[in-house]
Amino acid sequence: MTLIELDLDATPGPAPGRQPPPWRYRRTGLLVAVVLVIALGGAAPAAGMFWRLLGEVAGGNVAESPAQLVGGRIYTLSATFPDRELSAWDPADGLRRLWTARIVAPRDAVRGLFLSRITVSAAGDVVLVGDRLNTTALDAADGHTRWTRTSPVTPLAAGGTGIVTDVVFRAGTEYDQESGDPGMLYFSADGAPHTEPPIRTDVRGVDLVTGQVLWTAQAPGSVNVEPAVAGQPSVLITSATGLELRDGRSGTVVRAAALPKVAGSWPSNGAILGDVVLVRYDQASRQVGYDLRTLEQLWSRDIPDMQAEPADCDQVLCAGDRGDLSVLDPRTARPVWTVVDAVDLSMRAGHVLETDAETGAPLRLADAHTGRIRRELSGWSEALDGPAAGPLVLRRTAGDGEAAFGAVPPGHAEVRLLGAARVGDGDCQADDRYVVCPNGQDLRIWAYRF
């Protein structure tokens, strides 16, 4: 606890009978709110804490494409038509605008609305700017365009490589949208509907600096691709018939395993959870787990066709509905602990974060292996979006735009109080150095560290 000596020579207060202006009470009220956050939410001030307002960025709060905090930079999009202007800002250099680049984005010509949100990814020497249909690689230093592709690109964790998938359909299977005929439809990368599933998918490794195709592989039907191993340029390809772990730079098959039919059906999709590959058979209501390192089967379990109120579990293996939810061990699929509240779960800062399913307010942090409550988060109203492996930054709104911020460092359970700030309406973002919040049509940015 910090003791503050009162100044006996302070300036006298207002004369009797005069009321201090309301803004003085606002700050006092916020201080009281911060104390309550510490008491109720388990926050503790830490020695050496740093919290500083860096300033504002003009025009960064466009509703349909909000600003993005990526790789220690802030990227904002203008609302101009027909093209969009992307600006990169450096918080570490006085919020200096590094560059502005013009990018083309698909839009509805009649209503003047952009058809999909534009996302930004940092990938070494380039910045990937993509929408549902296109990808543009910009030079990270000056923003000039290096290359473009009319398809999404998935960057790998390392090696300067990205993955592109091109779905190939049999000729003559294009769907006549004016006919209105019923039946299953299958969509190509450009959104065109087809009446039959694809005959194959071409998977290509692309150099992110030059856009050059490094390798090409083919798989029957449609596929899922995911960066496979953190810190290594590798990709897992899940197709209807098998799993392939490939080197992202050369395309060489590192490991492969065939996938059998289950109840007469091929797998529907695949995903990675830690070091486990989750393969789902929708038609057979089945999920199978494989070891990512060996591609050997670990377990198989039934999954319900329909759930009354499924929980949103992000990087957590779950079974059941909200209010009757089991958390499973990804290596065995056995229940480890249960949650009886109506919550959603996500991995944040090395713990499982439980949030209220209706309001999104953070409730508590639980141990991922045992379910033991590590920290109650009552008193905090929001968990800010940020990297799952980074700090968990929390906000508590005290009214009239005033807010208190705290953070849980990765691997720890205590909430460390950062500071107080005035913020506008809208969602804030955070990484391990900065907090970005909307303020009207602009953005306010703070720096922090432990």
Short mmCIF file of C-alpha atoms in Angstrom, two decimals:
data_model
loop_
_atom_site.label_atom_id
_atom_site.label_comp_id
_atom_site.label_asym_id
_atom_site.label_seq_id
_atom_site.Cartn_x
_atom_site.Cartn_y
_atom_site.Cartn_z
CA MET A 1 0.00 0.00 0.00
CA THR A 2 1.29 3.49 -0.89
CA LEU A 3 1.04 6.19 1.81
CA ILE A 4 0.71 9.80 0.70
CA GLU A 5 1.66 12.57 3.15
CA LEU A 6 -0.92 15.36 3.21
CA ASP A 7 0.40 18.82 2.37
CA LEU A 8 -0.21 21.09 5.38
CA ASP A 9 0.52 24.15 3.25
CA ALA A 10 -1.98 23.36 0.50
CA THR A 11 -4.10 26.08 -1.07
CA PRO A 12 -7.28 26.64 1.01
CA GLY A 13 -10.50 25.14 -0.34
CA PRO A 14 -13.54 27.08 -1.50
CA ALA A 15 -15.20 29.50 0.84
CA PRO A 16 -18.14 28.15 2.88
CA GLY A 17 -21.37 28.18 0.95
CA ARG A 18 -19.72 27.78 -2.46
CA GLN A 19 -20.02 24.43 -4.31
CA PRO A 20 -17.00 23.11 -6.18
CA PRO A 21 -17.55 22.69 -9.93
CA PRO A 22 -18.96 19.27 -10.98
CA TRP A 23 -15.82 18.24 -12.83
CA ARG A 24 -13.96 18.01 -9.53
CA TYR A 25 -16.40 15.39 -8.30
CA ARG A 26 -15.95 13.42 -11.51
CA ARG A 27 -12.28 12.80 -10.86
CA THR A 28 -12.95 12.00 -7.22
CA GLY A 29 -15.67 9.57 -8.26
CA LEU A 30 -13.33 7.87 -10.68
CA LEU A 31 -10.71 7.46 -7.95
CA VAL A 32 -13.35 5.87 -5.76
CA ALA A 33 -14.32 3.59 -8.66
CA VAL A 34 -10.68 2.59 -9.13
CA VAL A 35 -10.42 1.70 -5.44
CA LEU A 36 -13.58 -0.41 -5.79
CA VAL A 37 -12.07 -2.15 -8.81
CA ILE A 38 -9.03 -3.02 -6.75
CA ALA A 39 -11.16 -4.34 -3.92
CA LEU A 40 -13.76 -6.20 -5.98
CA GLY A 41 -11.74 -7.35 -8.94
CA GLY A 42 -8.56 -8.34 -7.19
CA ALA A 43 -6.46 -5.64 -8.85
CA ALA A 44 -3.18 -4.64 -7.27
CA PRO A 45 -1.00 -1.69 -8.19
CA ALA A 46 2.45 -2.84 -9.26
CA ALA A 47 5.78 -1.15 -8.78
CA GLY A 48 7.11 0.46 -11.92
CA MET A 49 3.71 0.66 -13.63
CA PHE A 50 3.67 3.02 -16.60
CA TRP A 51 0.50 4.52 -18.13
CA ARG A 52 0.65 7.52 -20.45
CA LEU A 53 -1.66 9.15 -22.95
CA LEU A 54 0.17 9.38 -26.28
CA GLY A 55 -2.45 11.45 -28.09
CA GLU A 56 -5.12 11.13 -30.75
CA VAL A 57 -5.27 9.93 -34.35
CA ALA A 58 -7.74 11.79 -36.53
CA GLY A 59 -10.40 9.96 -38.53
CA GLY A 60 -9.58 6.49 -37.28
CA ASN A 61 -13.03 5.40 -36.15
CA VAL A 62 -14.87 4.36 -39.32
CA ALA A 63 -17.79 2.15 -38.21
CA GLU A 64 -17.66 -0.41 -41.04
CA SER A 65 -13.85 -0.75 -40.95
CA PRO A 66 -12.57 0.22 -37.51
CA ALA A 67 -8.92 0.85 -36.77
CA GLN A 68 -6.69 -2.16 -36.15
CA LEU A 69 -3.79 -2.50 -33.72
CA VAL A 70 -1.43 -4.95 -35.41
CA GLY A 71 2.25 -5.63 -34.79
CA GLY A 72 2.72 -2.56 -32.63
CA ARG A 73 1.25 -0.22 -35.25
CA ILE A 74 -2.17 1.35 -35.70
CA TYR A 75 -3.86 1.08 -39.10
CA THR A 76 -6.78 3.31 -40.02
CA LEU A 77 -9.02 3.26 -43.08
CA SER A 78 -10.71 6.23 -44.67
CA ALA A 79 -14.33 6.07 -45.84
CA THR A 80 -13.55 7.41 -49.32
CA PHE A 81 -14.98 5.89 -52.52
CA PRO A 82 -14.33 4.05 -54.76
CA ASP A 83 -10.93 3.26 -53.24
CA ARG A 84 -9.86 3.30 -49.63
CA GLU A 85 -6.85 4.92 -48.02
CA LEU A 86 -4.97 2.90 -45.42
CA SER A 87 -2.72 4.83 -43.03
CA ALA A 88 -0.06 3.35 -40.76
CA TRP A 89 0.79 5.11 -37.47
CA ASP A 90 3.72 4.44 -35.16
CA PRO A 91 2.86 4.87 -31.44
CA ALA A 92 6.53 4.46 -30.51
CA ASP A 93 7.45 7.59 -32.50
CA GLY A 94 5.00 10.19 -31.28
CA LEU A 95 2.05 8.76 -33.24
CA ARG A 96 3.81 9.66 -36.48
CA ARG A 97 1.99 8.73 -39.68
CA LEU A 98 4.39 6.40 -41.48
CA TRP A 99 2.57 6.24 -44.81
CA THR A 100 -0.78 6.24 -46.57
CA ALA A 101 -1.62 3.74 -49.31
CA ARG A 102 -4.60 3.53 -51.65
CA ILE A 103 -6.23 0.10 -51.87
CA VAL A 104 -9.13 -1.19 -53.94
CA ALA A 105 -11.99 -2.82 -52.05
CA PRO A 106 -15.12 -4.48 -53.48
CA ARG A 107 -18.31 -2.54 -52.81
CA ASP A 108 -21.97 -2.42 -53.68
CA ALA A 109 -22.14 0.06 -56.58
CA VAL A 110 -25.78 0.92 -55.85
CA ARG A 111 -25.69 1.44 -52.09
CA GLY A 112 -22.06 2.49 -51.92
CA LEU A 113 -21.26 0.02 -49.13
CA PHE A 114 -18.15 -2.10 -48.86
CA LEU A 115 -18.98 -5.79 -49.18
CA SER A 116 -16.66 -7.09 -46.48
CA ARG A 117 -14.47 -5.83 -43.69
CA ILE A 118 -10.87 -5.16 -44.58
CA THR A 119 -8.30 -6.87 -42.33
CA VAL A 120 -4.62 -6.10 -41.81
CA SER A 121 -1.91 -8.66 -40.98
CA ALA A 122 1.72 -7.95 -40.18
CA ALA A 123 4.08 -10.37 -41.93
CA GLY A 124 7.69 -9.30 -41.56
CA ASP A 125 8.66 -6.89 -44.34
CA VAL A 126 5.13 -6.65 -45.71
CA VAL A 127 1.65 -5.77 -44.51
CA LEU A 128 -1.15 -7.92 -45.92
CA VAL A 129 -4.40 -6.06 -46.52
CA GLY A 130 -7.26 -8.39 -47.40
CA ASP A 131 -11.00 -8.67 -47.78
CA ARG A 132 -13.17 -11.66 -48.60
CA LEU A 133 -11.87 -11.81 -52.19
CA ASN A 134 -8.55 -9.95 -52.55
CA THR A 135 -5.16 -9.54 -50.91
CA THR A 136 -2.70 -6.66 -51.35
CA ALA A 137 0.86 -6.85 -50.00
CA LEU A 138 2.23 -3.44 -48.99
CA ASP A 139 5.82 -2.67 -48.09
CA ALA A 140 5.89 -2.28 -44.31
CA ALA A 141 8.44 0.56 -44.52
CA ASP A 142 6.82 2.92 -47.02
CA GLY A 143 3.42 1.43 -47.97
CA HIS A 144 4.06 0.91 -51.68
CA THR A 145 2.29 -2.05 -53.30
CA ARG A 146 4.49 -5.10 -53.80
CA TRP A 147 1.86 -7.43 -55.30
CA THR A 148 -1.85 -8.24 -55.36
CA ARG A 149 -3.85 -11.47 -55.67
CA THR A 150 -7.55 -12.08 -56.29
CA SER A 151 -7.74 -14.55 -53.40
CA PRO A 152 -7.22 -14.58 -49.63
CA VAL A 153 -3.70 -15.31 -48.35
CA THR A 154 -2.99 -17.03 -45.03
CA PRO A 155 0.42 -15.96 -43.63
CA LEU A 156 2.45 -18.58 -41.79
CA ALA A 157 4.11 -17.94 -38.46
CA ALA A 158 7.60 -17.60 -39.93
CA GLY A 159 9.61 -17.94 -43.12
CA GLY A 160 7.97 -15.09 -45.03
CA THR A 161 5.51 -17.48 -46.65
CA GLY A 162 1.75 -17.39 -47.18
CA ILE A 163 -0.75 -20.01 -48.35
CA VAL A 164 -3.28 -19.55 -51.16
CA THR A 165 -6.05 -22.02 -52.03
CA ASP A 166 -7.74 -22.14 -55.45
CA VAL A 167 -10.87 -24.30 -55.63
CA VAL A 168 -11.45 -26.02 -59.00
CA PHE A 169 -14.98 -27.01 -60.14
CA ARG A 170 -16.06 -29.19 -63.03
CA ALA A 171 -16.99 -27.15 -66.09
CA GLY A 172 -20.70 -26.57 -66.54
CA THR A 173 -21.60 -26.64 -62.82
CA GLU A 174 -22.15 -22.89 -62.47
CA TYR A 175 -25.49 -22.16 -60.78
CA ASP A 176 -28.02 -20.04 -62.64
CA GLN A 177 -28.97 -17.53 -59.95
CA GLU A 178 -31.99 -16.33 -61.92
CA SER A 179 -33.49 -19.83 -61.96
CA GLY A 180 -34.02 -20.04 -58.22
CA ASP A 181 -33.64 -23.83 -58.37
CA PRO A 182 -33.35 -25.49 -54.92
CA GLY A 183 -30.44 -27.64 -53.83
CA MET A 184 -26.99 -27.50 -52.24
CA LEU A 185 -24.63 -24.81 -53.50
CA TYR A 186 -20.83 -24.74 -53.35
CA PHE A 187 -18.91 -21.49 -53.64
CA SER A 188 -15.62 -20.69 -55.31
CA ALA A 189 -13.07 -18.23 -53.91
CA ASP A 190 -14.66 -15.36 -55.86
CA GLY A 191 -18.11 -16.15 -54.44
CA ALA A 192 -19.54 -17.79 -57.57
CA PRO A 193 -22.06 -20.58 -56.72
CA HIS A 194 -21.84 -24.10 -58.19
CA THR A 195 -24.25 -27.02 -58.10
CA GLU A 196 -21.55 -29.64 -57.45
CA PRO A 197 -18.72 -29.78 -54.92
CA PRO A 198 -15.22 -28.94 -56.19
CA ILE A 199 -13.24 -31.68 -57.86
CA ARG A 200 -9.96 -30.51 -56.29
CA THR A 201 -8.17 -27.66 -54.53
CA ASP A 202 -4.79 -26.29 -55.57
CA VAL A 203 -2.74 -25.22 -52.53
CA ARG A 204 0.15 -22.85 -53.23
CA GLY A 205 2.95 -21.51 -51.09
CA VAL A 206 3.64 -17.84 -51.89
CA ASP A 207 6.65 -15.68 -51.04
CA LEU A 208 5.13 -12.76 -49.13
CA VAL A 209 7.76 -10.25 -50.26
CA THR A 210 7.65 -10.95 -54.01
CA GLY A 211 4.31 -12.71 -54.47
CA GLN A 212 6.13 -15.51 -56.32
CA VAL A 213 4.61 -19.01 -56.13
CA LEU A 214 7.10 -21.30 -54.39
CA TRP A 215 5.25 -24.62 -54.64
CA THR A 216 1.89 -26.14 -55.56
CA ALA A 217 0.08 -29.16 -54.17
CA GLN A 218 -3.30 -30.68 -55.03
CA ALA A 219 -5.93 -32.32 -52.86
CA PRO A 220 -9.33 -33.78 -53.78
CA GLY A 221 -12.43 -31.74 -52.96
CA SER A 222 -12.19 -28.75 -50.66
CA VAL A 223 -9.54 -28.31 -47.94
CA ASN A 224 -8.75 -26.46 -44.73
CA VAL A 225 -5.30 -24.91 -44.30
CA GLU A 226 -3.87 -23.67 -41.00
CA PRO A 227 -0.45 -22.52 -39.79
CA ALA A 228 0.65 -25.61 -37.92
CA VAL A 229 3.56 -24.97 -35.55
CA ALA A 230 4.21 -21.66 -33.81
CA GLY A 231 7.51 -20.10 -34.85
CA GLN A 232 7.98 -22.45 -37.82
CA PRO A 233 6.94 -22.04 -41.48
CA SER A 234 4.67 -25.09 -41.63
CA VAL A 235 1.10 -25.65 -42.75
CA LEU A 236 -1.46 -28.35 -42.03
CA ILE A 237 -3.72 -29.29 -44.94
CA THR A 238 -6.91 -31.18 -44.09
CA SER A 239 -8.66 -32.69 -47.09
CA ALA A 240 -11.49 -35.17 -47.51
CA THR A 241 -9.06 -38.06 -47.49
CA GLY A 242 -6.10 -37.12 -45.31
CA LEU A 243 -3.89 -34.84 -43.23
CA GLU A 244 -0.66 -33.39 -44.61
CA LEU A 245 1.90 -31.41 -42.64
CA ARG A 246 4.05 -29.52 -45.16
CA ASP A 247 7.06 -27.27 -44.90
CA GLY A 248 5.70 -23.84 -45.76
CA ARG A 249 8.77 -22.68 -47.65
CA SER A 250 9.50 -25.74 -49.80
CA GLY A 251 6.14 -27.52 -49.79
CA THR A 252 7.83 -30.77 -48.79
CA VAL A 253 5.54 -33.23 -47.01
CA VAL A 254 6.87 -33.59 -43.46
CA ARG A 255 4.19 -36.01 -42.30
CA ALA A 256 0.94 -37.43 -43.67
CA ALA A 257 -1.95 -39.60 -42.51
CA ALA A 258 -5.00 -40.99 -44.28
CA LEU A 259 -8.46 -40.12 -42.92
CA PRO A 260 -11.06 -42.90 -43.08
CA LYS A 261 -14.74 -42.59 -43.74
CA VAL A 262 -16.97 -42.54 -40.65
CA ALA A 263 -20.51 -43.90 -41.05
CA GLY A 264 -20.07 -43.64 -44.81
CA SER A 265 -19.01 -39.97 -44.87
CA TRP A 266 -15.72 -38.15 -45.41
CA PRO A 267 -14.53 -35.48 -42.93
CA SER A 268 -16.06 -32.01 -43.18
CA ASN A 269 -13.30 -29.80 -41.77
CA GLY A 270 -10.23 -29.67 -39.58
CA ALA A 271 -8.77 -27.27 -37.02
CA ILE A 272 -5.77 -27.04 -34.69
CA LEU A 273 -6.08 -26.67 -30.91
CA GLY A 274 -2.64 -26.46 -29.34
CA ASP A 275 -0.86 -29.66 -30.36
CA VAL A 276 -4.05 -31.50 -31.33
CA VAL A 277 -5.75 -31.64 -34.74
CA LEU A 278 -9.56 -31.70 -34.52
CA VAL A 279 -11.24 -33.41 -37.48
CA ARG A 280 -15.01 -33.12 -37.69
CA TYR A 281 -17.47 -35.39 -39.52
CA ASP A 282 -20.67 -33.35 -39.67
CA GLN A 283 -22.83 -35.98 -41.38
CA ALA A 284 -21.70 -38.67 -38.95
CA SER A 285 -21.88 -36.35 -35.88
CA ARG A 286 -18.34 -37.32 -34.97
CA GLN A 287 -15.11 -35.57 -33.96
CA VAL A 288 -11.68 -37.19 -33.96
CA GLY A 289 -8.49 -35.89 -32.35
CA TYR A 290 -5.00 -36.43 -33.82
CA ASP A 291 -1.57 -35.64 -32.43
CA LEU A 292 -0.17 -32.74 -34.47
CA ARG A 293 3.40 -34.00 -34.09
CA THR A 294 2.79 -37.59 -35.24
CA LEU A 295 -0.69 -37.37 -36.87
CA GLU A 296 -1.66 -40.47 -34.88
CA GLN A 297 -5.26 -40.72 -33.66
CA LEU A 298 -5.76 -39.82 -30.00
CA TRP A 299 -9.52 -40.19 -29.49
CA SER A 300 -12.94 -40.14 -31.11
CA ARG A 301 -16.19 -38.76 -29.66
CA ASP A 302 -19.83 -38.23 -30.62
CA ILE A 303 -21.04 -34.67 -31.08
CA PRO A 304 -24.71 -33.65 -31.10
CA ASP A 305 -26.34 -32.66 -34.38
CA MET A 306 -28.13 -29.72 -32.77
CA GLN A 307 -27.54 -27.84 -29.54
CA ALA A 308 -30.12 -25.69 -27.82
CA GLU A 309 -27.67 -22.96 -26.80
CA PRO A 310 -24.09 -23.78 -27.83
CA ALA A 311 -21.33 -21.94 -26.02
CA ASP A 312 -18.66 -19.98 -27.85
CA CYS A 313 -15.39 -21.75 -26.96
CA ASP A 314 -12.27 -20.13 -28.41
CA GLN A 315 -9.18 -22.37 -28.20
CA VAL A 316 -11.00 -24.42 -25.54
CA LEU A 317 -12.46 -27.88 -26.25
CA CYS A 318 -16.04 -27.91 -24.95
CA ALA A 319 -19.07 -30.19 -24.85
CA GLY A 320 -22.64 -29.33 -23.95
CA ASP A 321 -24.68 -26.13 -23.86
CA ARG A 322 -24.34 -22.90 -21.93
CA GLY A 323 -25.34 -23.58 -18.35
CA ASP A 324 -24.27 -27.23 -18.63
CA LEU A 325 -20.84 -27.01 -20.17
CA SER A 326 -17.93 -29.44 -19.85
CA VAL A 327 -14.34 -28.50 -20.62
CA LEU A 328 -12.45 -31.41 -22.16
CA ASP A 329 -8.78 -32.33 -22.13
CA PRO A 330 -7.68 -31.89 -25.78
CA ARG A 331 -5.32 -34.88 -25.52
CA THR A 332 -7.96 -37.33 -24.24
CA ALA A 333 -11.36 -35.63 -24.80
CA ARG A 334 -12.24 -36.54 -21.21
CA PRO A 335 -14.18 -33.99 -19.10
CA VAL A 336 -11.87 -32.04 -16.82
CA TRP A 337 -14.28 -29.57 -15.24
CA THR A 338 -17.78 -28.20 -15.68
CA VAL A 339 -19.33 -24.74 -15.81
CA VAL A 340 -22.94 -24.28 -14.72
CA ASP A 341 -23.20 -20.57 -15.55
CA ALA A 342 -24.27 -19.28 -18.97
CA VAL A 343 -20.80 -18.33 -20.14
CA ASP A 344 -18.51 -18.30 -23.14
CA LEU A 345 -14.89 -19.43 -22.81
CA SER A 346 -11.62 -18.31 -24.37
CA MET A 347 -7.92 -18.70 -23.70
CA ARG A 348 -6.39 -15.42 -22.51
CA ALA A 349 -3.03 -14.77 -20.82
CA GLY A 350 -2.56 -18.48 -20.07
CA HIS A 351 -5.96 -18.95 -18.39
CA VAL A 352 -9.51 -19.73 -19.42
CA LEU A 353 -11.53 -16.52 -19.38
CA GLU A 354 -15.21 -16.95 -18.55
CA THR A 355 -17.43 -14.16 -19.91
CA ASP A 356 -21.14 -13.59 -19.44
CA ALA A 357 -22.90 -15.01 -22.50
CA GLU A 358 -25.44 -12.19 -22.57
CA THR A 359 -23.40 -9.08 -21.72
CA GLY A 360 -19.87 -10.18 -22.61
CA ALA A 361 -18.61 -8.96 -19.22
CA PRO A 362 -15.61 -10.88 -17.82
CA LEU A 363 -16.53 -13.03 -14.83
CA ARG A 364 -13.46 -14.97 -13.75
CA LEU A 365 -10.17 -16.59 -14.74
CA ALA A 366 -9.89 -20.36 -14.38
CA ASP A 367 -6.99 -22.78 -14.51
CA ALA A 368 -7.09 -24.44 -17.93
CA HIS A 369 -6.14 -27.86 -16.53
CA THR A 370 -8.28 -28.07 -13.38
CA GLY A 371 -10.96 -25.38 -13.65
CA ARG A 372 -9.90 -23.94 -10.30
CA ILE A 373 -10.82 -20.26 -10.08
CA ARG A 374 -7.65 -18.21 -10.17
CA ARG A 375 -9.21 -14.74 -10.05
CA GLU A 376 -12.70 -13.29 -9.76
CA LEU A 377 -13.20 -10.38 -12.16
CA SER A 378 -16.33 -8.81 -10.68
CA GLY A 379 -16.23 -5.04 -11.09
CA TRP A 380 -14.73 -5.17 -14.57
CA SER A 381 -17.12 -4.55 -17.45
CA GLU A 382 -15.09 -5.49 -20.54
CA ALA A 383 -12.18 -7.66 -21.67
CA LEU A 384 -10.44 -5.85 -24.53
CA ASP A 385 -9.68 -7.59 -27.81
CA GLY A 386 -6.05 -8.56 -28.05
CA PRO A 387 -3.64 -11.44 -28.74
CA ALA A 388 -4.62 -14.56 -26.80
CA ALA A 389 -1.04 -15.13 -25.60
CA GLY A 390 -0.55 -11.50 -24.52
CA PRO A 391 -1.79 -9.61 -21.47
CA LEU A 392 -5.52 -9.57 -20.76
CA VAL A 393 -6.48 -5.89 -20.58
CA LEU A 394 -9.69 -5.06 -18.72
CA ARG A 395 -11.87 -1.96 -18.60
CA ARG A 396 -14.39 -0.71 -16.07
CA THR A 397 -16.60 2.18 -17.14
CA ALA A 398 -17.25 4.61 -14.31
CA GLY A 399 -19.78 6.76 -16.19
CA ASP A 400 -19.62 9.92 -18.31
CA GLY A 401 -16.83 8.47 -20.42
CA GLU A 402 -14.47 7.85 -17.50
CA ALA A 403 -12.91 4.40 -17.26
CA ALA A 404 -10.36 2.45 -15.27
CA PHE A 405 -8.01 -0.03 -16.95
CA GLY A 406 -6.21 -3.06 -15.55
CA ALA A 407 -4.20 -5.94 -17.00
CA VAL A 408 -3.39 -9.56 -16.23
CA PRO A 409 0.17 -10.43 -17.33
CA PRO A 410 0.59 -13.76 -19.12
CA GLY A 411 1.12 -16.60 -16.67
CA HIS A 412 -0.07 -14.58 -13.67
CA ALA A 413 -3.47 -14.32 -12.03
CA GLU A 414 -3.44 -10.88 -10.41
CA VAL A 415 -5.04 -7.87 -12.08
CA ARG A 416 -2.58 -5.00 -12.10
CA LEU A 417 -4.12 -1.56 -12.18
CA LEU A 418 -2.92 0.49 -15.16
CA GLY A 419 -4.68 3.84 -14.78
CA ALA A 420 -7.73 5.93 -15.54
CA ALA A 421 -8.75 7.53 -18.82
CA ARG A 422 -11.60 9.27 -20.58
CA VAL A 423 -12.88 7.23 -23.53
CA GLY A 424 -15.77 7.41 -25.95
CA ASP A 425 -18.30 4.80 -26.99
CA GLY A 426 -17.11 1.75 -28.88
CA ASP A 427 -14.73 -1.16 -28.47
CA CYS A 428 -11.14 -0.67 -27.37
CA GLN A 429 -8.18 -2.79 -28.45
CA ALA A 430 -4.96 -3.67 -26.69
CA ASP A 431 -1.68 -5.48 -27.18
CA ASP A 432 1.29 -5.83 -24.84
CA ARG A 433 2.21 -2.13 -25.14
CA TYR A 434 -0.74 0.00 -26.21
CA VAL A 435 -4.44 0.57 -25.61
CA VAL A 436 -6.51 2.13 -28.41
CA CYS A 437 -10.04 3.45 -27.87
CA PRO A 438 -12.49 5.39 -30.08
CA ASN A 439 -13.19 8.99 -29.17
CA GLY A 440 -15.95 10.23 -31.45
CA GLN A 441 -14.63 9.80 -35.00
CA ASP A 442 -11.03 9.75 -33.77
CA LEU A 443 -8.85 7.44 -31.67
CA ARG A 444 -7.09 7.93 -28.34
CA ILE A 445 -3.96 5.91 -27.66
CA TRP A 446 -2.21 5.08 -24.37
CA ALA A 447 1.11 3.35 -23.72
CA TYR A 448 1.60 1.03 -20.77
CA ARG A 449 4.08 -1.44 -19.39
CA PHE A 450 4.51 -3.50 -16.23
#
